[in-house]
Every structure is written in structure tokens, then in C-alpha cells.
Amino acid sequence: MTLYRHTPVLLRETLDLLRVMPDGVYVDGTLGGAGHAAEIAARLTGGLLIGVDQDQDAIAQSAFTLAPYGGKVKLVKENFAHMRRVFADLGIDKADGVLLDLGVSSYQVDADARGFTYQRDAPLDMRMNEEADLTAYEVVNQYREESLTQIFFSYGEEKYARRIARAIVQSRTRKPIASTLELVSIVKNAMPRQALMGGPHPAKRIFQAIRIEVNQELSILDTALDDIIHLLNPGGRICVIGYHSLEDRIVKRNFKRAESPCVCPPDFPVCVCGKTPQVHILTKKPVRPGAEEIAANHRARSAKLRAAEKMSTKE
């Protein structure tokens, strides 16, 4: 195993919002390189940190990083979508804080064989869980043109989604598209010349879209947030770091719905639906990294942190 250094994004801001208590129960649902998790564990005395990740490499790395904290840490290979199962298996009822640092981890991007980056040649994979069935290869080589167009437009917000999807389908009739740089070349050739000048890498949005489809990131996030809020103690906090507008939109919408769940018509004088607020939103606007952090860690530049606190409600 090759160990890697993980620079946690918005670390100080996240710890402040989590408000770690020495005897509390905390969950890092996207463990990655354990950068956030190590700082949480260091603040615990009689408490417990549960580290969850679907990537076995992340679990192995974190086991080494978190070894000094001994019994204060439990690691679980699982997708955070199954947080209820994780709690049940560990015999834990509620937590005092949960952190989700979304998207692909630095290790996954840097590991050539995983195929997450458009900057180096690798097999088309993009699975966060290497035991999953669907890979980027199947998406690129088997999805119909209409499906690819929809994925590129919805998950990548790509202006030239249809042109790129058509080019991919035409190219794969000659031979399968097997590598990341093959795909990059097709994307570049499909885009008009002016779109290649300036701005982000021309394949960035396409790779994001395929990665989201392979790992079902948005649908998982949408359903998992409700479960996580349910699993918090009163006063417990959830912190979510997202890296693109699609993730941030889902977090914002779910927090708002949990804070204002009433579905009564606006002209009703009193609420009759019986739905009561579950959380109080702590970040009316997302917390962003400062210039100093962005200069030190360019992967922090698009990060947005949102947090909410569980209210005392009858569940």
C-alpha cells in the first residue's frame, strides 16, 4: 500500500461547526485519507469516531493514519447511503455529528489506475467502490446517444452535450473507447474551436458527469441526508462539503426542507400538516475557503460547506 498525504479542505471551519465534544459520537461518512477524521479523533477522550468509506484503499490508508487513536475509532467499508445499517451493525443509536466531504478524493484522482482524471492515461473505470459492477467503460461504450446526452447535460452542465455524445457513439463503432485520453481526444475534437480556448479543461465536465453516473452520487446524497438527520442526537450537527453546484443544490434543498417541512397551503392561518422542523440551518450561505487555503491547496477552490443542527423533536 502506498501511503498518501490528505490535505483536508475547510478543516478549521468544519471542526468549528461540528463542535466536537470529547465524549461524543462522530461519523466521517467519506473517510478518504482521514484528514478530517484524525483531527476529530484527536479531540475525543471517551468518545468514538466512526469512519465510513466504500473504497477499500481509503479504509487501509485510514487504518494506518488513525492507529494512534486506538479504540476511539471504528472503520467500516460501506457507502454512506447505508448509514442506518452501519449504526445498527455497531449497536449505535444516534450520533453527535456527521461529516460528508463529497466528490472524488485526492487519492482517487492521483491513482492512475482508477481513471478519474483527464490529465493522465488510464483505463476507463471511475468506480469509488472497486467492487461495483458499473464502470466508466460501460457508460461510454454501451449507453445510447440520448442517455449520454442527458448525463452530460444534467450531471456535467455541458453546453455541447449532444455533439460530444454523438462523437462518442460514432467513435465506438470503429473500436471500443478504452482509456481516459482516448475519451479526452474525442471530446476535444467534438467541441468547436472557440470552446477550447481558455476556461477549464474541455473534458472536465464530461468526466464529472460520467463519474457521477458510475457512482450514482447525486441520488445517493439526496436520500442519505434524510437518514443522517434522523440519526443525529438533538443538538447534533451535520456538515457537508460539496464541490459543484449540483451537490450544493441538493444539500441546500434538503436542509431547507428539514428546517421548514410544513406542506400546508400558504393561506392557511395555522399549520395542520403536523410536520415540525427537524434542523436549524447554521450556514445561511455556504462557507468558502479563503485565498490562503486555495493557494496552498488548489482542490479547495470550489468547496462549499453547509451545516445544520438537529432540533429536539419527537421522531
XYZ file of C-alpha atoms in Angstrom:
315
model
C 0.000 0.000 0.000
C 1.304 3.426 -0.965
C 0.529 5.939 1.747
C -0.558 9.404 0.733
C -0.999 12.702 2.485
C -4.518 14.107 2.580
C -4.935 17.854 2.961
C -8.438 18.315 4.442
C -10.499 21.128 2.957
C -12.030 23.784 5.236
C -10.665 21.933 8.265
C -10.908 24.698 10.879
C -14.351 25.771 9.697
C -15.619 22.191 9.706
C -14.355 21.477 13.216
C -15.893 24.718 14.495
C -19.271 23.832 13.022
C -19.157 20.199 14.185
C -18.450 21.457 17.731
C -16.719 18.237 18.714
C -17.381 17.135 22.302
C -14.753 14.910 23.966
C -17.253 12.172 24.814
C -19.397 12.448 21.661
C -20.030 10.038 18.801
C -18.962 11.342 15.387
C -19.090 9.916 11.887
C -16.897 10.757 8.932
C -19.028 9.299 6.158
C -16.457 9.924 3.424
C -13.256 8.962 5.187
C -10.819 9.313 2.290
C -7.334 9.938 3.651
C -8.656 10.612 7.175
C -7.505 14.228 7.223
C -10.687 15.466 8.870
C -11.130 12.243 10.830
C -7.717 12.455 12.503
C -8.472 15.941 13.788
C -11.858 14.823 15.135
C -10.332 11.767 16.834
C -7.636 13.937 18.432
C -10.366 15.892 20.233
C -12.043 12.796 21.724
C -11.395 11.335 25.154
C -14.228 8.958 25.959
C -15.953 9.459 22.607
C -15.999 7.488 19.360
C -15.229 8.255 15.728
C -16.800 6.043 13.066
C -15.004 6.246 9.732
C -17.035 5.132 6.721
C -15.825 4.758 3.132
C -16.764 2.492 0.225
C -13.175 2.450 -1.050
C -11.035 -0.327 0.453
C -7.858 1.640 -0.273
C -9.217 4.524 1.817
C -10.003 2.172 4.694
C -6.484 0.712 4.571
C -4.867 4.143 4.455
C -7.031 5.443 7.294
C -6.342 2.407 9.468
C -2.682 3.410 9.419
C -3.335 7.139 9.890
C -5.790 6.635 12.736
C -3.907 3.825 14.503
C -2.651 6.153 17.273
C -6.244 6.696 18.416
C -6.869 3.009 19.096
C -10.321 2.133 20.415
C -11.643 5.633 19.851
C -12.003 4.756 16.145
C -14.049 2.177 14.258
C -13.686 1.834 10.470
C -16.422 0.489 8.209
C -16.220 -0.250 4.474
C -19.624 0.960 3.324
C -21.328 3.667 1.300
C -22.704 6.495 3.443
C -26.046 5.797 1.787
C -26.335 2.868 4.207
C -25.713 4.810 7.402
C -28.674 3.225 9.195
C -27.144 -0.205 8.585
C -23.751 0.983 9.835
C -25.300 2.251 13.059
C -27.334 -0.922 13.549
C -24.319 -3.193 12.967
C -22.272 -1.222 15.501
C -25.110 -1.101 18.028
C -25.160 2.690 17.993
C -28.432 4.604 18.195
C -27.509 8.211 17.473
C -24.511 10.407 16.694
C -23.485 13.899 17.789
C -22.037 14.866 14.449
C -21.688 13.638 10.875
C -19.329 14.914 8.185
C -19.619 14.312 4.448
C -16.781 15.556 2.234
C -18.257 14.802 -1.166
C -16.800 14.008 -4.555
C -13.686 12.151 -5.557
C -10.802 12.015 -3.084
C -7.291 13.266 -3.759
C -6.005 9.689 -3.621
C -8.524 8.503 -6.197
C -7.596 11.337 -8.555
C -3.876 10.661 -8.148
C -4.153 6.872 -8.534
C -3.578 6.379 -12.263
C -5.319 3.020 -12.477
C -8.624 4.425 -11.189
C -9.257 6.544 -14.281
C -10.741 9.578 -12.537
C -8.532 12.196 -14.147
C -8.467 13.551 -17.675
C -4.805 14.554 -17.280
C -3.195 11.078 -17.426
C -3.895 7.947 -19.429
C -5.684 5.136 -17.587
C -8.431 2.567 -18.132
C -11.950 3.997 -18.060
C -13.045 2.974 -14.566
C -14.050 5.789 -12.155
C -15.525 3.471 -9.517
C -15.224 4.719 -5.947
C -16.084 1.186 -4.858
C -13.890 -1.121 -6.920
C -16.288 -3.997 -6.269
C -19.170 -2.223 -8.028
C -20.295 -3.525 -11.416
C -20.754 -0.356 -13.472
C -17.610 1.354 -14.785
C -16.965 4.350 -16.999
C -16.120 1.901 -19.795
C -19.690 0.583 -19.830
C -21.167 4.082 -19.704
C -19.031 5.329 -22.594
C -19.313 2.230 -24.766
C -22.823 0.944 -24.051
C -25.113 3.858 -23.217
C -27.262 5.162 -26.056
C -26.586 8.597 -27.512
C -29.717 10.037 -25.884
C -28.664 8.754 -22.467
C -25.142 10.119 -22.807
C -26.516 13.490 -23.879
C -28.775 13.630 -20.827
C -25.958 12.630 -18.460
C -23.539 15.191 -19.885
C -26.149 17.934 -19.745
C -27.619 17.100 -16.316
C -24.527 15.994 -14.407
C -21.869 17.987 -16.242
C -23.903 21.031 -17.254
C -22.104 20.682 -20.579
C -23.211 23.084 -23.315
C -22.069 20.763 -26.085
C -23.525 17.590 -24.573
C -25.268 16.408 -27.739
C -22.252 16.979 -30.001
C -19.957 15.121 -27.633
C -22.381 12.215 -27.160
C -22.738 11.846 -30.928
C -18.967 11.869 -31.383
C -18.538 9.166 -28.736
C -21.147 6.913 -30.359
C -19.572 7.381 -33.791
C -16.079 6.660 -32.474
C -17.019 3.473 -30.647
C -18.476 1.957 -33.847
C -14.889 1.700 -35.092
C -13.441 0.329 -31.839
C -14.273 0.499 -28.130
C -13.094 3.571 -26.239
C -10.823 2.066 -23.611
C -8.784 4.833 -21.987
C -9.167 8.262 -20.459
C -7.001 10.041 -23.009
C -8.900 8.406 -25.880
C -12.051 9.924 -24.427
C -10.363 13.310 -23.921
C -9.335 13.360 -27.587
C -12.873 12.597 -28.743
C -14.310 15.313 -26.503
C -11.843 17.912 -27.769
C -12.480 17.047 -31.407
C -16.240 17.298 -30.894
C -16.152 20.805 -29.444
C -15.939 23.997 -31.510
C -12.550 25.660 -31.588
C -13.619 28.675 -29.535
C -14.762 26.414 -26.697
C -11.224 25.050 -26.351
C -9.733 28.463 -25.698
C -9.440 29.456 -22.047
C -11.612 28.245 -19.179
C -11.458 24.797 -17.566
C -10.157 21.685 -19.286
C -12.598 20.780 -22.099
C -13.120 17.280 -20.688
C -13.646 18.341 -17.061
C -17.443 18.441 -17.180
C -17.682 15.195 -19.159
C -15.509 13.314 -16.669
C -17.540 14.748 -13.783
C -20.776 13.630 -15.422
C -19.559 10.085 -16.095
C -18.157 9.770 -12.562
C -21.468 10.870 -11.059
C -23.340 8.342 -13.205
C -20.966 5.479 -12.376
C -21.215 6.099 -8.631
C -24.808 7.424 -8.543
C -23.505 10.252 -6.378
C -26.434 12.649 -6.561
C -29.238 10.151 -5.981
C -27.341 8.646 -3.052
C -26.774 12.060 -1.492
C -30.399 13.055 -1.889
C -31.705 10.044 0.026
C -28.852 9.770 2.549
C -29.280 13.253 4.024
C -32.703 12.424 5.474
C -31.328 9.283 7.111
C -28.350 11.128 8.560
C -30.531 13.848 10.066
C -32.693 11.145 11.634
C -29.586 9.539 13.181
C -28.438 12.719 14.942
C -28.963 13.387 18.629
C -30.768 16.629 19.486
C -28.086 19.290 19.190
C -26.078 17.031 16.883
C -24.694 18.576 13.732
C -24.257 17.612 10.101
C -21.577 19.236 7.942
C -21.431 18.691 4.185
C -18.664 19.880 1.857
C -19.595 19.916 -1.829
C -17.533 20.830 -4.864
C -20.003 21.665 -7.612
C -23.392 23.310 -7.920
C -25.304 20.037 -8.310
C -24.161 18.725 -4.922
C -24.586 22.068 -3.215
C -28.103 22.458 -4.591
C -29.154 19.091 -3.145
C -27.676 19.884 0.284
C -29.275 23.331 0.355
C -32.668 21.949 -0.678
C -32.613 19.102 1.845
C -31.557 21.338 4.724
C -34.244 23.862 3.837
C -36.897 21.151 3.673
C -35.797 19.776 7.051
C -35.889 23.247 8.591
C -39.265 24.214 7.060
C -41.127 20.945 6.414
C -44.672 22.360 6.575
C -46.663 21.499 3.421
C -49.803 23.448 4.294
C -51.052 25.958 1.696
C -49.608 29.436 2.303
C -53.052 30.914 3.019
C -53.739 28.524 5.937
C -53.808 30.558 9.190
C -52.193 27.700 11.173
C -50.229 24.567 10.313
C -52.386 21.437 10.173
C -49.979 19.033 8.446
C -48.190 18.232 11.707
C -44.718 18.431 10.203
C -42.285 20.103 12.602
C -38.773 21.448 11.938
C -36.010 18.857 12.278
C -32.959 21.103 11.982
C -31.779 24.652 12.331
C -29.534 25.711 9.451
C -26.238 27.113 10.744
C -24.920 28.388 7.415
C -27.379 30.632 5.606
C -24.721 30.948 2.920
C -22.084 28.284 2.253
C -18.703 28.690 3.889
C -15.948 29.074 1.289
C -12.175 28.669 1.607
C -10.045 31.789 1.838
C -7.373 32.852 -0.624
C -4.597 31.432 1.575
C -6.129 27.952 1.649
C -6.816 27.977 -2.092
C -3.202 28.975 -2.756
C -1.979 26.088 -0.598
C -4.487 23.531 -1.911
C -5.963 24.236 -5.344
C -8.511 21.439 -4.905
C -10.206 23.560 -2.246
C -11.092 26.342 -4.657
C -14.634 25.158 -5.427
C -15.503 23.827 -1.957
C -18.727 24.890 -0.231
C -19.508 23.915 3.358
C -23.055 23.830 4.733
C -24.088 22.798 8.237
C -27.260 22.235 10.240
C -28.087 21.368 13.842
C -30.667 18.783 14.875
C -33.565 20.199 16.877
C -35.360 18.476 19.724
C -38.269 16.718 18.038
C -40.303 13.600 18.590
C -39.405 11.041 15.931
